[in-house]
């Protein structure tokens, strides 16, 4: 029947954003896992398990963005500190420190080449046409 509101109304976009914001704060404050969060969300918002799970996923999308931004800032800060160390090592003619800094910079940037040891055993048979 049109126009009839169900007992548990679907959240509109503004309510949904508010729920996500509250959820992110609650997850961080309580170091909550999935079970704890979905139980809390079901009780707080009077929603079903499926909706609570959807909110959980949306909260973690926000959290992953926050965490990713923090990692980027930390990496950039570390690279700037290493660059200062490298410049000081060059000025002091300290080649060992300079090379170590370059190694760490490459490691952070993902350019580190790992040494791989490969051992191959086998038999080679030669036929000289005799």
XYZ file of N, CA and C in Angstrom:
390
model
N 0.843 -1.171 0.000
C 0.000 0.000 0.000
C 0.892 1.238 0.000
N 0.657 2.166 -0.913
C 1.506 3.348 -1.058
C 1.262 4.338 0.068
N 2.322 4.985 0.476
C 2.221 6.025 1.475
C 2.317 5.521 2.905
N 2.285 4.227 3.123
C 2.372 3.670 4.468
C 3.839 3.554 4.860
N 4.162 4.049 6.042
C 5.536 3.979 6.521
C 5.715 2.689 7.298
N 6.815 2.024 7.066
C 7.101 0.800 7.812
C 7.594 1.161 9.206
N 7.608 0.173 10.098
C 8.050 0.414 11.469
C 9.500 0.877 11.513
N 10.322 0.273 10.700
C 11.726 0.686 10.632
C 11.932 1.386 9.296
N 11.850 2.708 9.329
C 11.985 3.486 8.101
C 13.433 3.451 7.621
N 13.571 3.470 6.309
C 14.914 3.527 5.746
C 15.499 4.908 6.003
N 16.765 4.932 6.332
C 17.433 6.205 6.597
C 17.591 6.975 5.300
N 17.380 8.263 5.372
C 17.683 9.065 4.199
C 19.187 9.329 4.171
N 19.637 10.022 3.147
C 21.084 10.212 2.972
C 21.728 10.948 4.140
N 21.056 11.968 4.658
C 21.635 12.737 5.766
C 21.761 11.867 7.005
N 20.713 11.103 7.296
C 20.772 10.197 8.448
C 21.865 9.156 8.252
N 21.978 8.648 7.034
C 22.985 7.630 6.746
C 24.391 8.181 6.974
N 24.640 9.402 6.511
C 25.954 10.023 6.732
C 26.222 10.225 8.219
N 25.182 10.611 8.952
C 25.320 10.781 10.400
C 25.641 9.442 11.059
N 24.965 8.391 10.620
C 25.211 7.058 11.175
C 26.643 6.606 10.892
N 27.130 6.896 9.694
C 28.504 6.515 9.338
C 29.499 7.285 10.205
N 29.272 8.584 10.359
C 30.167 9.402 11.185
C 30.186 8.900 12.633
N 29.007 8.639 13.184
C 28.928 8.113 14.552
C 29.581 6.738 14.640
N 29.370 5.931 13.608
C 29.943 4.587 13.586
C 31.458 4.601 13.574
N 32.035 5.478 12.771
C 33.497 5.599 12.710
C 34.042 5.981 14.082
N 33.403 6.971 14.703
C 33.846 7.392 16.036
C 33.705 6.262 17.050
N 32.601 5.521 16.973
C 32.364 4.433 17.926
C 33.367 3.297 17.725
N 33.645 2.963 16.469
C 34.623 1.901 16.174
C 35.991 2.279 16.738
N 36.407 3.527 16.506
C 37.715 3.964 16.998
C 37.756 4.030 18.519
N 36.698 4.558 19.124
C 36.675 4.707 20.583
C 36.649 3.362 21.299
N 35.967 2.391 20.707
C 35.792 1.094 21.363
C 36.664 -0.012 20.776
N 37.451 0.343 19.759
C 38.274 -0.658 19.062
C 37.417 -1.880 18.734
N 36.265 -1.580 18.156
C 35.224 -2.588 17.957
C 35.492 -3.477 16.753
N 35.088 -4.728 16.894
C 35.120 -5.649 15.765
C 33.736 -5.665 15.117
N 33.579 -6.506 14.095
C 32.331 -6.540 13.335
C 31.140 -6.881 14.220
N 31.261 -7.899 15.049
C 30.147 -8.327 15.894
C 29.740 -7.223 16.864
N 30.721 -6.609 17.497
C 30.421 -5.538 18.449
C 29.726 -4.362 17.754
N 30.268 -3.982 16.584
C 29.685 -2.839 15.881
C 28.272 -3.132 15.403
N 28.066 -4.267 14.755
C 26.734 -4.543 14.211
C 25.698 -4.684 15.320
N 26.092 -5.240 16.451
C 25.173 -5.322 17.596
C 24.818 -3.919 18.072
N 25.831 -3.077 18.225
C 25.616 -1.693 18.647
C 24.721 -0.950 17.653
N 25.011 -1.074 16.360
C 24.252 -0.356 15.333
C 22.799 -0.830 15.286
N 22.577 -2.142 15.403
C 21.202 -2.667 15.390
C 20.397 -2.103 16.555
N 21.011 -2.051 17.725
C 20.314 -1.538 18.907
C 20.121 -0.021 18.823
N 21.136 0.686 18.398
C 21.084 2.153 18.384
C 20.115 2.681 17.332
N 20.147 2.107 16.142
C 19.354 2.640 15.036
C 18.119 1.802 14.720
N 17.893 0.740 15.467
C 16.759 -0.160 15.240
C 16.725 -0.620 13.779
N 17.843 -1.211 13.358
C 17.980 -1.688 11.979
C 18.250 -3.182 11.982
N 18.121 -3.785 10.800
C 18.379 -5.224 10.700
C 19.870 -5.492 10.486
N 20.232 -6.756 10.503
C 21.632 -7.176 10.378
C 22.239 -6.747 9.047
N 21.452 -6.845 7.968
C 21.957 -6.490 6.640
C 22.327 -5.002 6.588
N 21.455 -4.155 7.128
C 21.737 -2.713 7.132
C 22.936 -2.400 8.030
N 23.029 -3.082 9.180
C 24.174 -2.877 10.078
C 25.478 -3.267 9.386
N 25.454 -4.352 8.621
C 26.637 -4.795 7.880
C 27.014 -3.773 6.808
N 26.008 -3.214 6.127
C 26.276 -2.182 5.124
C 26.922 -0.957 5.771
N 26.408 -0.554 6.931
C 27.015 0.571 7.653
C 28.453 0.260 8.050
N 28.710 -0.972 8.499
C 30.064 -1.402 8.866
C 31.015 -1.206 7.692
N 30.595 -1.655 6.512
C 31.440 -1.529 5.319
C 31.683 -0.060 4.978
N 30.640 0.762 5.082
C 30.788 2.184 4.772
C 31.692 2.883 5.788
N 31.582 2.501 7.047
C 32.472 3.060 8.078
C 33.921 2.702 7.770
N 34.159 1.468 7.359
C 35.532 1.049 7.078
C 36.082 1.670 5.802
N 35.226 2.043 4.875
C 35.687 2.792 3.709
C 36.249 4.135 4.169
N 35.525 4.796 5.074
C 35.988 6.076 5.630
C 37.276 5.876 6.423
N 37.303 4.848 7.274
C 38.493 4.586 8.095
C 39.716 4.291 7.233
N 39.546 3.527 6.174
C 40.680 3.216 5.290
C 41.211 4.473 4.612
N 40.318 5.391 4.247
C 40.769 6.661 3.668
C 41.581 7.455 4.685
N 41.106 7.497 5.929
C 41.816 8.222 6.991
C 43.189 7.599 7.232
N 43.216 6.273 7.345
C 44.471 5.561 7.592
C 45.437 5.770 6.431
N 44.927 5.696 5.205
C 45.765 5.897 4.024
C 46.390 7.276 3.994
N 45.600 8.297 4.357
C 46.128 9.663 4.400
C 47.222 9.794 5.453
N 47.026 9.171 6.607
C 48.039 9.221 7.668
C 49.326 8.538 7.229
N 49.211 7.420 6.533
C 50.393 6.701 6.046
C 51.142 7.564 5.035
N 50.413 8.208 4.130
C 51.055 9.071 3.132
C 51.819 10.213 3.799
N 51.195 10.832 4.816
C 51.876 11.926 5.519
C 53.136 11.425 6.219
N 53.041 10.263 6.840
C 54.192 9.697 7.545
C 55.317 9.365 6.572
N 54.973 8.773 5.441
C 55.978 8.425 4.430
C 56.645 9.688 3.898
N 55.862 10.698 3.580
C 56.439 11.947 3.069
C 57.354 12.600 4.094
N 56.944 12.599 5.345
C 57.772 13.167 6.411
C 59.089 12.408 6.540
N 59.010 11.089 6.497
C 60.211 10.255 6.604
C 61.139 10.486 5.422
N 60.586 10.582 4.216
C 61.415 10.831 3.034
C 62.113 12.189 3.123
N 61.430 13.191 3.661
C 62.063 14.509 3.815
C 63.206 14.449 4.824
N 63.010 13.717 5.921
C 64.081 13.571 6.913
C 65.276 12.834 6.314
N 65.010 11.796 5.541
C 66.097 11.053 4.898
C 66.840 11.933 3.896
N 66.111 12.776 3.179
C 66.750 13.677 2.223
C 67.689 14.645 2.942
N 67.283 15.124 4.114
C 68.147 16.008 4.904
C 69.393 15.265 5.376
N 69.211 14.013 5.805
C 70.369 13.204 6.212
C 71.322 12.980 5.046
N 70.755 12.727 3.869
C 71.586 12.499 2.685
C 72.383 13.753 2.342
N 71.739 14.907 2.389
C 72.437 16.161 2.100
C 73.557 16.406 3.104
N 73.310 16.104 4.376
C 74.340 16.271 5.405
C 75.494 15.295 5.169
N 75.168 14.058 4.784
C 76.204 13.059 4.513
C 77.059 13.479 3.322
N 76.431 14.049 2.301
C 77.179 14.527 1.137
C 78.102 15.672 1.553
N 77.575 16.588 2.360
C 78.381 17.727 2.825
C 79.555 17.265 3.679
N 79.347 16.209 4.468
C 80.405 15.680 5.336
C 81.281 14.651 4.625
N 80.990 14.373 3.358
C 81.703 13.362 2.573
C 81.636 11.985 3.249
N 80.477 11.682 3.836
C 80.237 10.409 4.517
C 79.490 9.486 3.554
N 80.263 8.769 2.739
C 79.670 7.940 1.689
C 78.858 6.773 2.239
N 79.287 6.240 3.363
C 78.566 5.101 3.944
C 77.139 5.507 4.343
N 77.009 6.614 5.060
C 75.684 7.106 5.459
C 74.862 7.480 4.232
N 75.499 8.101 3.273
C 74.826 8.505 2.042
C 74.209 7.289 1.351
N 74.992 6.219 1.216
C 74.481 5.003 0.577
C 73.374 4.343 1.401
N 73.504 4.362 2.719
C 72.452 3.799 3.584
C 71.143 4.570 3.416
N 71.243 5.889 3.351
C 70.045 6.716 3.172
C 69.394 6.409 1.832
N 70.193 6.299 0.794
C 69.653 5.963 -0.533
C 68.944 4.614 -0.487
N 69.541 3.660 0.229
C 68.927 2.335 0.363
C 67.554 2.442 1.022
N 67.464 3.212 2.109
C 66.181 3.366 2.809
C 65.161 4.133 1.971
N 65.620 5.139 1.238
C 64.704 5.872 0.360
C 64.113 4.938 -0.698
N 64.960 4.124 -1.295
C 64.474 3.177 -2.301
C 63.524 2.151 -1.700
N 63.815 1.725 -0.488
C 62.956 0.755 0.188
C 61.564 1.345 0.411
N 61.505 2.577 0.878
C 60.222 3.240 1.127
C 59.459 3.457 -0.175
N 60.169 3.814 -1.219
C 59.527 4.075 -2.507
C 59.176 2.795 -3.253
N 59.579 1.651 -2.715
C 59.259 0.382 -3.360
C 60.252 -0.021 -4.422
N 61.392 0.627 -4.461
C 62.381 0.341 -5.489
C 63.488 -0.581 -5.039
N 63.337 -1.145 -3.854
C 64.388 -2.018 -3.335
C 64.405 -3.321 -4.128
N 65.585 -3.714 -4.492
C 65.752 -4.983 -5.192
C 66.250 -5.999 -4.184
N 65.438 -7.008 -3.968
C 65.837 -8.049 -3.027
C 66.718 -9.061 -3.738
N 67.679 -9.546 -3.010
C 68.547 -10.574 -3.569
C 67.841 -11.913 -3.485
N 67.855 -12.606 -4.577
C 67.224 -13.916 -4.626
C 68.296 -14.935 -4.966
N 68.351 -15.970 -4.170
C 69.305 -17.034 -4.433
C 68.565 -18.169 -5.121
N 69.050 -18.543 -6.285
C 68.409 -19.620 -7.033
C 69.425 -20.732 -7.247
N 69.047 -21.916 -6.890
C 69.883 -23.088 -7.111
C 69.172 -24.003 -8.096
N 69.874 -24.351 -9.142
C 69.298 -25.225 -10.155
C 70.166 -26.469 -10.246
N 69.531 -27.607 -10.174
C 70.264 -28.863 -10.346
C 69.641 -29.605 -11.512
N 70.463 -30.313 -12.224
C 69.955 -31.065 -13.367
C 71.074 -31.843 -14.036
N 70.700 -32.604 -15.008
C 71.658 -33.396 -15.787
C 71.678 -32.875 -17.211
N 72.881 -32.792 -17.754
C 73.035 -32.404 -19.144
C 73.681 -33.575 -19.865
N 73.019 -34.042 -20.895
C 73.552 -35.151 -21.693
C 73.923 -34.611 -23.064
N 75.156 -34.878 -23.440
C 75.644 -34.415 -24.727
C 75.838 -35.606 -25.656
N 75.465 -35.436 -26.887
C 75.645 -36.463 -27.899
C 76.509 -35.858 -28.999
N 77.725 -36.370 -29.119
C 78.667 -35.827 -30.092
C 78.600 -36.568 -31.420
N 77.584 -37.340 -31.624
C 77.403 -38.038 -32.893
C 78.308 -39.230 -33.083
N 78.751 -39.863 -32.044
C 79.661 -40.994 -32.165
C 78.949 -42.294 -32.300
